[in-house]
Coordinates of C-alpha atoms in Angstrom, one line a residue:
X1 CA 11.8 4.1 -1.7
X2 CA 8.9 6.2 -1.7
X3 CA 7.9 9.6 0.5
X4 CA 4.5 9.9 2.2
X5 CA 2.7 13.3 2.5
X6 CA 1.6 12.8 6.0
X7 CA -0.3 15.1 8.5
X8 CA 0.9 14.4 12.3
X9 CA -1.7 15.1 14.9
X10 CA -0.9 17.4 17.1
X11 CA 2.3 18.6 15.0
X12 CA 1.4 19.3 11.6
X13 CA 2.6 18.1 7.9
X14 CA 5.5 15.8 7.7
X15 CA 7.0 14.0 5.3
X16 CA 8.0 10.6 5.7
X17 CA 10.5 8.4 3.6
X18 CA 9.8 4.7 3.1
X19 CA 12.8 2.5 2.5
X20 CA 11.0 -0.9 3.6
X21 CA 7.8 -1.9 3.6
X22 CA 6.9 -5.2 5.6
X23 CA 3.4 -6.7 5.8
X24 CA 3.4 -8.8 9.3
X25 CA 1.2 -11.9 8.9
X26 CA -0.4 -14.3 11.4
X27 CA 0.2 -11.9 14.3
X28 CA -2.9 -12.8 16.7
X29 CA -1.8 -13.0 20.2
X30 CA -4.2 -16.3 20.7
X31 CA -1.8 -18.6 19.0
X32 CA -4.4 -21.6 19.0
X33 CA -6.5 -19.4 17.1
X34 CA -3.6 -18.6 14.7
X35 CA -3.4 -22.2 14.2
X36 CA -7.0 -23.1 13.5
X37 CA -7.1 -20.1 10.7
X38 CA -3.7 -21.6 9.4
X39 CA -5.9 -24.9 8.7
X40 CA -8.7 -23.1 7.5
X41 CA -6.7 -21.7 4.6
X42 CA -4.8 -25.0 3.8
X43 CA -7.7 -26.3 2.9
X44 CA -8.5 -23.8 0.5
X45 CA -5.1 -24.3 -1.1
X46 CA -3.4 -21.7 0.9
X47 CA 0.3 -22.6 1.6
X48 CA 1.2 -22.6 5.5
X49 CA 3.8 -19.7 6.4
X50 CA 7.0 -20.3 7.1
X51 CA 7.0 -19.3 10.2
X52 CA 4.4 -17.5 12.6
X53 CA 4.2 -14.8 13.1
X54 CA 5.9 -13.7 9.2
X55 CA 6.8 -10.9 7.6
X56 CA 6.2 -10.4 3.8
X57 CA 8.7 -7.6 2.0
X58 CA 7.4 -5.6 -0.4
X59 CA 7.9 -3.1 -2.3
X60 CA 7.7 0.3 -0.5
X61 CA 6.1 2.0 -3.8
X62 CA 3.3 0.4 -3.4
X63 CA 1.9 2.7 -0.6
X64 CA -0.3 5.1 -1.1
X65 CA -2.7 8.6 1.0
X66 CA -5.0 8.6 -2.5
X67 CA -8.6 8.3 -2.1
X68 CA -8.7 5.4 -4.9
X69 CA -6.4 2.4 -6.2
X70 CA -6.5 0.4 -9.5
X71 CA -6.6 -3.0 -9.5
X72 CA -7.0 -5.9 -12.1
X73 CA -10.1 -7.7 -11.8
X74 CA -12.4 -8.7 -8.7
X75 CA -10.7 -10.6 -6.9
X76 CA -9.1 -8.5 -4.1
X77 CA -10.0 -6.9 -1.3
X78 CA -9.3 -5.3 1.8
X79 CA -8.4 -5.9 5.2
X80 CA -8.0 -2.8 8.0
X81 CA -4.6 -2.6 9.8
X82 CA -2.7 -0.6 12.1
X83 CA 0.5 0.7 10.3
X84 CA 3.9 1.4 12.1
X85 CA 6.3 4.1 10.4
X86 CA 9.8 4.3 12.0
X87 CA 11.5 7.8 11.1
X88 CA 13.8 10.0 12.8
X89 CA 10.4 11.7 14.2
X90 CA 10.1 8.5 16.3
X91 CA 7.8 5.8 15.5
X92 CA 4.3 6.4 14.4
X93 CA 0.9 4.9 13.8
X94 CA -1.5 5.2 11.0
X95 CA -4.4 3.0 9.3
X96 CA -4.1 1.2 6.5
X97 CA -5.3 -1.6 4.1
X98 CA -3.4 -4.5 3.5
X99 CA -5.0 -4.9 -0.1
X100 CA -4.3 -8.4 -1.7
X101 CA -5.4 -10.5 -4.6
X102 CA -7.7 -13.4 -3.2
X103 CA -7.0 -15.6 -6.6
X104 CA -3.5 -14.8 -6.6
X105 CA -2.8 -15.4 -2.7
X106 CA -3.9 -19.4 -3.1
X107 CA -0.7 -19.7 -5.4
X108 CA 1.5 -17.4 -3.8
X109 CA 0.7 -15.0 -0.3
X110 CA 4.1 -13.1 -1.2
X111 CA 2.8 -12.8 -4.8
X112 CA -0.4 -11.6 -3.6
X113 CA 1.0 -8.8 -1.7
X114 CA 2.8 -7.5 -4.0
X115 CA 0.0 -7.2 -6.6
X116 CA -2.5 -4.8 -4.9
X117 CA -1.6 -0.9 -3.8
X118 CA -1.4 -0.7 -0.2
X119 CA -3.9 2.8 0.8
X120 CA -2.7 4.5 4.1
X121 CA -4.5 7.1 5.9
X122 CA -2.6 10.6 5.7
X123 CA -3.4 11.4 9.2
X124 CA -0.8 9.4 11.6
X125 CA -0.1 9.9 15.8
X126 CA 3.0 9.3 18.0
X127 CA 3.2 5.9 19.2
X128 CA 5.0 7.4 22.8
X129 CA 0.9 9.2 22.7
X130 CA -0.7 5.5 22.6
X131 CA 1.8 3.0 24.7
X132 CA 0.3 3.8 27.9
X133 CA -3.4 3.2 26.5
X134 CA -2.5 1.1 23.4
X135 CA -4.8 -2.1 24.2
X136 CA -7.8 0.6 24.5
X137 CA -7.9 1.3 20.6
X138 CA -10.2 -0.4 18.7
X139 CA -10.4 -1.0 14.6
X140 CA -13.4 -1.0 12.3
X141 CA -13.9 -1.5 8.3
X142 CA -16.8 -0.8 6.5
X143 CA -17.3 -2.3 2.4
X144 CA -19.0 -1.2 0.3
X145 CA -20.4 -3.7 -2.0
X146 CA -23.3 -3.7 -5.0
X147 CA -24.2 -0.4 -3.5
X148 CA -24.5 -0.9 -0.1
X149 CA -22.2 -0.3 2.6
X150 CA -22.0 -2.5 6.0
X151 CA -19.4 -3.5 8.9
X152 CA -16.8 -5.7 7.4
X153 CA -14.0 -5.4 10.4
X154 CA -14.2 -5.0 14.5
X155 CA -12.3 -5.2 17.1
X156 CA -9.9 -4.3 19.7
X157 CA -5.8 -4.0 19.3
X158 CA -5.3 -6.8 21.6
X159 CA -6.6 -9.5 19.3
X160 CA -2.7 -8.5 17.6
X161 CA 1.0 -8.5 19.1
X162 CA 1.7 -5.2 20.9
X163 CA 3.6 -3.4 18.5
X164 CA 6.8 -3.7 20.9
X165 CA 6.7 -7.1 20.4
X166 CA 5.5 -7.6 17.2
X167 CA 9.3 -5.2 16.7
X168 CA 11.2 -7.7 18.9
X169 CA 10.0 -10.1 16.6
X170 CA 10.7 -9.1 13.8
X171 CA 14.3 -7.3 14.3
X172 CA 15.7 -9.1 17.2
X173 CA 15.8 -5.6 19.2
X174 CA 13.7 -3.1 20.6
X175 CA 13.5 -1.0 17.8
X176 CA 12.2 -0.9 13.7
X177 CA 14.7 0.8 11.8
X178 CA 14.8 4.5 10.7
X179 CA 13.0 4.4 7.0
X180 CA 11.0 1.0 7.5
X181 CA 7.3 0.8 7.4
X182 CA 4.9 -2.3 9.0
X183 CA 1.5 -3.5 8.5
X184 CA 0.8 -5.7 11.3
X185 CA -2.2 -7.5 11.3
X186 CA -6.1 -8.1 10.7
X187 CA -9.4 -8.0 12.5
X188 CA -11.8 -11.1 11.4
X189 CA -14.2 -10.4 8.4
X190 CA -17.9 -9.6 9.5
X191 CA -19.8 -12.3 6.9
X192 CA -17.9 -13.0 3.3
X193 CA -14.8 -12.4 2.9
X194 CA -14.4 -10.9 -1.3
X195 CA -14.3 -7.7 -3.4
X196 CA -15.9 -4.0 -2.3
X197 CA -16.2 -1.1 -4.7
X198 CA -14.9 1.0 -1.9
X199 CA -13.3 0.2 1.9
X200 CA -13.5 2.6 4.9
X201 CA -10.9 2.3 8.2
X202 CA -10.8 3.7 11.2
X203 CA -8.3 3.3 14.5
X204 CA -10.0 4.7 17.3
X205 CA -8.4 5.8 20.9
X206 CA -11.5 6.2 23.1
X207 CA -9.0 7.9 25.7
X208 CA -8.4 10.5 23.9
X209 CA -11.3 10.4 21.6
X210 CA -10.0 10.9 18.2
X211 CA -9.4 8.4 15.3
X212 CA -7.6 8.4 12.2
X213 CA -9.9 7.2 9.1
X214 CA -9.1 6.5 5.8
X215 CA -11.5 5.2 3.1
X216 CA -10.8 4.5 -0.4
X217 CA -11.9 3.3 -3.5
X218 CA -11.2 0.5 -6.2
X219 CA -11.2 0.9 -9.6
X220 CA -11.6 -2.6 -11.2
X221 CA -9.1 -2.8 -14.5
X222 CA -10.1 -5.3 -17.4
X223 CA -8.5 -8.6 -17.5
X224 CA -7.5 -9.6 -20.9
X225 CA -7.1 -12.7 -21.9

């Protein structure tokens, strides 16, 4: 269990308690083009998932509002997504990174979850706010890398499950339980995919005209041995 310091637009500070935290996987609403990145990975030694679309436990500790993580070595990186939070508020929406060892994820994607923080923007909005609008919001990531910073991540909401469904997926029912927490899915990488001395997300509603944004650091630990 852990307890997010979170700002809700429109309402003010909150605090939000995370029992469960689930990392959706494979969650594209194309499903042939679910299956053709499925083979891409097997052939880079990635095991196929169980079943499509999955959904990886974790430990709920490993979320985090700070403005850096620390992580062992070079070989993570993250990827952009749009972050449910069930609570007795209601559900809610925030950005976040789904930050995972690259070496580690070829022997285990489970393993390589669990190894990386898991950086969530403090700012969140009422889902009820989006429904209406929802495949209207749009995604970006920018890396930073050597120095430079560049588009990493684009793209619109739709390319995932509605987060309705993505739900009835996952529960059986229309609703996530009270205290559970969901990543649910990526936008394609923009050239290589591989480490970033810093990452920068945004989940814009051009309705509306706002965004939440959240950008974050990595400090690289040693690796001894």
């Amino acid at each position: 269990m852990t307890t997010l310091h979170l700002n809700l637009i429109g309402h003010g500070p909150i605090d939000v308690t995370v029992d469960h935290l689930v990392i959706a996987g494979w969650t594209g609403r194309d499903a042939e083009a679910v299956e053709h990145h499925i083979a891409e990975l097997e052939a880079i030694g990635v095991a196929r998932p169980a079943r499509v679309p999955c959904f990886y436990r974790v430990s709920a500790s490993l979320l985090t509002t700070d403005a850096s993580v620390e992580i062992p070595g070079a070989d993570s990186s993250g990827e952009a997504e749009f972050v449910l939070y069930s609570t007795p508020m209601g559900l809610l929406v925030g950005i976040g990174s789904d930050h995972t060892d690259r070496k580690v994820e070829a022997y285990g994607v489970t393993v390589s979850k669990q190894m990386c923080a898991k950086p969530v923007s403090r700012d969140v909005w009422r889902f009820e706010a989006l429904a209406d609008h929802w495949d209207s919001l749009q995604m970006k990531t920018w890396r930073t890398r050597d120095g430079q910073t560049a588009l990493y991540q684009e793209g619109g909401v739709t390319r995932m499950l509605d987060p309705r469904d993505l739900i009835r997926r996952y529960t059986g029912s229309d609703t996530l339980p009270v205290g559970t927490a969901m990543f649910c899915g990526t936008q394609p990488i923009i050239g290589e995919l591989g480490f970033g001395e810093a990452f920068d997300m945004a989940l814009i509603d051009p309705v509306s005209g706002t965004e939440l944004r959240h950008r974050y650091a990595v400090d690289t630990l040693p690796v001894e041995g």
